[in-house]
CSV table of C-alpha atoms in Angstrom, one decimal:
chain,number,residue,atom,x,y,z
A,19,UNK,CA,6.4,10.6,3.6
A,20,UNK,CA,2.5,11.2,2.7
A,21,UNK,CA,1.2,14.4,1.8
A,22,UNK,CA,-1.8,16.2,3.3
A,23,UNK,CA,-3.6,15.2,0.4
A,24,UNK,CA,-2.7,11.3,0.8
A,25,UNK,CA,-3.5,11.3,4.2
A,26,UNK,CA,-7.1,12.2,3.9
A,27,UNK,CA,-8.1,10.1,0.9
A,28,UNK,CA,-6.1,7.0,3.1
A,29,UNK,CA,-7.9,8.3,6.4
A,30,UNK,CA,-11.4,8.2,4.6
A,31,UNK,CA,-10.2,4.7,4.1
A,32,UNK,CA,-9.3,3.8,7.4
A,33,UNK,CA,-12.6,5.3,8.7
A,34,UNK,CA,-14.3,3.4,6.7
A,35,UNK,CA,-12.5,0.1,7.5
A,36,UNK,CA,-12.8,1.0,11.3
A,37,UNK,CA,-16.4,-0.8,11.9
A,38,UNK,CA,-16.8,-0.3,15.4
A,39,UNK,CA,-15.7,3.4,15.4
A,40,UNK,CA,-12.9,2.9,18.0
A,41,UNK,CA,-10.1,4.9,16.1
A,42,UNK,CA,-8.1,1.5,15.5
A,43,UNK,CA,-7.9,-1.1,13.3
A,44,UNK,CA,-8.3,-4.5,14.3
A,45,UNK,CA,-8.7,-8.6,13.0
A,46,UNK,CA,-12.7,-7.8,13.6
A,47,UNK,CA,-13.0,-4.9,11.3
A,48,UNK,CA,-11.4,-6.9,8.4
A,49,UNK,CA,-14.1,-9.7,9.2
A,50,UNK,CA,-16.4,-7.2,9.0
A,51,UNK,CA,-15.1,-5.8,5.7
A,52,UNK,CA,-15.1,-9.4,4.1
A,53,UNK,CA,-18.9,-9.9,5.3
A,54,UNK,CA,-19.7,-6.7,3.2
A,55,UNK,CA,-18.3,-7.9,0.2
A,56,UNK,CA,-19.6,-11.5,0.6
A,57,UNK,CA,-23.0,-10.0,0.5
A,58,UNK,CA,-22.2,-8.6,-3.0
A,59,UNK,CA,-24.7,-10.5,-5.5
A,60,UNK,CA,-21.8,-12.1,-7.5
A,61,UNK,CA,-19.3,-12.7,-4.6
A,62,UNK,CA,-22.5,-14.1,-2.9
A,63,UNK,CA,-23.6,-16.5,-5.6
A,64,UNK,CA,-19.7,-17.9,-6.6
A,65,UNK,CA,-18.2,-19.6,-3.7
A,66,UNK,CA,-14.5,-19.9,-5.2
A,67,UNK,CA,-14.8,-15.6,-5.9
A,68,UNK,CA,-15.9,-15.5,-2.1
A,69,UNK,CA,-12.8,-17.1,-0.6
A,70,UNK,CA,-10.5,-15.2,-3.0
A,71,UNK,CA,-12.4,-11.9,-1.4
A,72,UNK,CA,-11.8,-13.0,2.2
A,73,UNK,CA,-8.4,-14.1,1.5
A,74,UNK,CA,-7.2,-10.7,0.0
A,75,UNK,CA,-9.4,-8.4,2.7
A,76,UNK,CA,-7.8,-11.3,5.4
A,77,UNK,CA,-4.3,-10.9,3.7
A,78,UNK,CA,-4.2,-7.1,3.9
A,79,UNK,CA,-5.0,-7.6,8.0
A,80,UNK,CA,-2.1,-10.1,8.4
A,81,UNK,CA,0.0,-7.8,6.9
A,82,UNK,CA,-0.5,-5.1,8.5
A,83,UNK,CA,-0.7,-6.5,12.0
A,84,UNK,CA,2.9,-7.8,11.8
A,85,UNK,CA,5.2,-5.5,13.4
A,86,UNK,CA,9.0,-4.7,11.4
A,87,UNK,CA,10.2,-7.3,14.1
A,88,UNK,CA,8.3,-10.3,13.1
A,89,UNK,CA,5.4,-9.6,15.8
A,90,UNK,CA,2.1,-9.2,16.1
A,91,UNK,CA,-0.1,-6.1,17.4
A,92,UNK,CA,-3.8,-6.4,18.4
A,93,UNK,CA,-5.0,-3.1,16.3
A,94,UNK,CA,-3.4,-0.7,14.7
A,95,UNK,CA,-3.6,3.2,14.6
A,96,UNK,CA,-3.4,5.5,11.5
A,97,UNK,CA,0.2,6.2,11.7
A,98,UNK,CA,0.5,2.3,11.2
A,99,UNK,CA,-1.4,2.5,8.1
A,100,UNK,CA,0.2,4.9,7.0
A,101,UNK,CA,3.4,3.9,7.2
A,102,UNK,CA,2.6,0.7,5.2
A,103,UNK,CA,0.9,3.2,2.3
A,104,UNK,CA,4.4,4.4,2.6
A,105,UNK,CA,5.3,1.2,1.8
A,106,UNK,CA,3.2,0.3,-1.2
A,107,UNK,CA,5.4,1.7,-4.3
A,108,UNK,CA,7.5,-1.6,-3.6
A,109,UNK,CA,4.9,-4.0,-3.4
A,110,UNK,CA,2.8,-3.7,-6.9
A,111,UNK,CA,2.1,-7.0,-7.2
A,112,UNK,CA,0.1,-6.9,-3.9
A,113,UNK,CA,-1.6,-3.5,-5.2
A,114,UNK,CA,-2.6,-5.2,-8.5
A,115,UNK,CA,-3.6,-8.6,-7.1
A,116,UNK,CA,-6.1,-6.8,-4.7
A,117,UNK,CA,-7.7,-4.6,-8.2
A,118,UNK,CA,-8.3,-8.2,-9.4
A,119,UNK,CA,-10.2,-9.4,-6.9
A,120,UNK,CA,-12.0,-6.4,-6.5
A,121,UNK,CA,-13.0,-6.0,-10.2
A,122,UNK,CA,-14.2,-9.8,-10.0
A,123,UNK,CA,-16.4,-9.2,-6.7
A,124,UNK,CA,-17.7,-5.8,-8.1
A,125,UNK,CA,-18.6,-6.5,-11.8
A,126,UNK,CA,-22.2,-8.4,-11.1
A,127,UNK,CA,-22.8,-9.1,-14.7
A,128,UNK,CA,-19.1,-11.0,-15.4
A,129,UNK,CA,-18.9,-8.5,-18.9
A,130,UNK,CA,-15.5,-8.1,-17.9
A,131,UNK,CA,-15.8,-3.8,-17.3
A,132,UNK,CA,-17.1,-1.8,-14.6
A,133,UNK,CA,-19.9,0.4,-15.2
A,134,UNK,CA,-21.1,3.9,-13.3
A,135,UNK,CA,-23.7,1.5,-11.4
A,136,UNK,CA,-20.6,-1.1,-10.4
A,137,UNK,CA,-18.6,2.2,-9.1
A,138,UNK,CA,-21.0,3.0,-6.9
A,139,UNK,CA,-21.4,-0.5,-5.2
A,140,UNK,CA,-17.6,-0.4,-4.9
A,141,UNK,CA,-17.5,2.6,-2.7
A,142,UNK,CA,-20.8,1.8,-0.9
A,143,UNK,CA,-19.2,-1.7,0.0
A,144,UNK,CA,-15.8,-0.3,1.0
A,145,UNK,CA,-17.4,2.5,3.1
A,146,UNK,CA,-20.2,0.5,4.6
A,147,UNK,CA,-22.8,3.0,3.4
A,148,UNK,CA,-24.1,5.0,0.6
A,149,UNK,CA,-21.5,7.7,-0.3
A,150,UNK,CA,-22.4,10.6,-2.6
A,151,UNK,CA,-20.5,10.7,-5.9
A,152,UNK,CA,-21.1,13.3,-8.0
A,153,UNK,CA,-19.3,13.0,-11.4
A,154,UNK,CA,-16.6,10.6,-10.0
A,155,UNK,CA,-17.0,8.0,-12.3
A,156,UNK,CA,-17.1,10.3,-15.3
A,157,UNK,CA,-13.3,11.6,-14.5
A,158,UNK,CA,-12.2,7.8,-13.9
A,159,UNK,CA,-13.6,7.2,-17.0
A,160,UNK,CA,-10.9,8.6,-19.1
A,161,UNK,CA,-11.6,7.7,-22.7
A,162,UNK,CA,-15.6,8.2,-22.5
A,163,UNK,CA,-16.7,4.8,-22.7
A,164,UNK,CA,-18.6,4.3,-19.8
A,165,UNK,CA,-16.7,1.5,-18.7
A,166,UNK,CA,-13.5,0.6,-16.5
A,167,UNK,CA,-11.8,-1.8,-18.5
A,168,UNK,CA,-9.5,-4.2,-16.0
A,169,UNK,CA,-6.2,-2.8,-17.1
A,170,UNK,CA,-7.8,0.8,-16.1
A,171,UNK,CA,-9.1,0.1,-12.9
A,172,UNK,CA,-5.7,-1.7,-12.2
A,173,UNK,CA,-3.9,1.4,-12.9
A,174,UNK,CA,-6.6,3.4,-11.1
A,175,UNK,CA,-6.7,1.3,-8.0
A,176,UNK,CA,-3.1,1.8,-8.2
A,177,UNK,CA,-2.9,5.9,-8.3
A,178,UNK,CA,-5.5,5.8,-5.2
A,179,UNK,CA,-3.4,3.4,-3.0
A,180,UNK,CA,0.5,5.0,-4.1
A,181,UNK,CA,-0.3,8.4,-6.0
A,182,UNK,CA,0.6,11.7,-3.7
A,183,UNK,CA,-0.7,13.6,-7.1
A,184,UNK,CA,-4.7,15.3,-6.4
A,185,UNK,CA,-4.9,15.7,-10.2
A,186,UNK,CA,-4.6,11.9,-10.7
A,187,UNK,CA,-8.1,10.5,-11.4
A,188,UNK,CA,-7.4,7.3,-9.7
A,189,UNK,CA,-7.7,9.5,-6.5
A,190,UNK,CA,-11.4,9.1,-6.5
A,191,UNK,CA,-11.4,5.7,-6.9
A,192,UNK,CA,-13.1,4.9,-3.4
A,193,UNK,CA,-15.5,8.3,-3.8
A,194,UNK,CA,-15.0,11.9,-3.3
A,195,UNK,CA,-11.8,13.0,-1.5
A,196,UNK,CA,-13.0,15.3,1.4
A,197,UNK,CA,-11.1,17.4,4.1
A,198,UNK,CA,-7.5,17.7,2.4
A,199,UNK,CA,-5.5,19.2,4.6
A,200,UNK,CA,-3.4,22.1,3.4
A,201,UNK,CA,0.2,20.7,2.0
């Protein structure tokens, strides 16, 4: 069961994924989730990158639309979403397969890290919107680089979907964590 804590950085999420602002998810928010990241300059100008985007953004819809009994359901609410963050300790592969894609769609230059600038597209994409971000890149970046290797934004992308831990950096992976409730 989620904490208070995981719960508002996953409801910031669902918020964000919710386009049309109806309180549910549905097949037309993911569509309109893949269109943002098709617009990114490098997703835009590689076609093969493009597909893999809409195929993981798609994927994550189809798997969350199918009800425990083999079904299908229209939208779904928080409590749905939830429930397959629950979920997500036992499906890493799925977890790490999406940081892939991600990294590829969100590192314009192809130099194979993510810089402070790259960060900040990544949350303005996912939230639809510019989103302030203080020094959330600086505590991602955990050696002082200024880069996100792939193997750290893997296991960063990894504490933001599965950690229940507010002093894991990968927390702030998708921007600021606001309105924790108390645990």
């Amino acid at each position: 069961m989620a904490s208070g804590f995981q719960h508002a950085k996953v409801q910031a999420m669902f918020e964000a994924f919710d386009t049309d602002g109806n309180g549910y998810l549905e097949g037309s928010d993911f569509e309109a989730l893949a269109e943002r990241w098709e617009q990114l300059p490098r997703v835009d100008a590689e076609p093969e990158l493009a597909s893999r985007v809409r195929t993981v953004m798609m994927s994550w819809w189809e798997h969350l639309s199918t009800s425990g009994d083999g079904g299908r359901v229209q939208r779904i609410g928080m409590a749905e979403l939830m429930a397959v963050v629950d979920r997500l300790p036992s499906m890493p592969q799925a977890v790490t397969a999406t940081a892939d894609t991600i990294f590829d769609a969100i590192d314009e230059n192809g130099d194979s890290r993510i810089s402070r600038g790259e960060h900040k597209q990544l949350i303005n994409t996912w939230h639809g919107r510019s989103i302030p971000t203080g020094d959330v890149f600086d505590q991602l970046d955990q050696d002082g680089d200024g880069y996100l290797s792939r193997p750290e934004f893997a296991a960063l992308w990894t504490q933001f979907w599965i950690s229940d831990d507010p002093g894991e950096p990968g927390n702030l992976m998708c921007g600021p964590v606001t309105g924790t409730p108390s645990v």
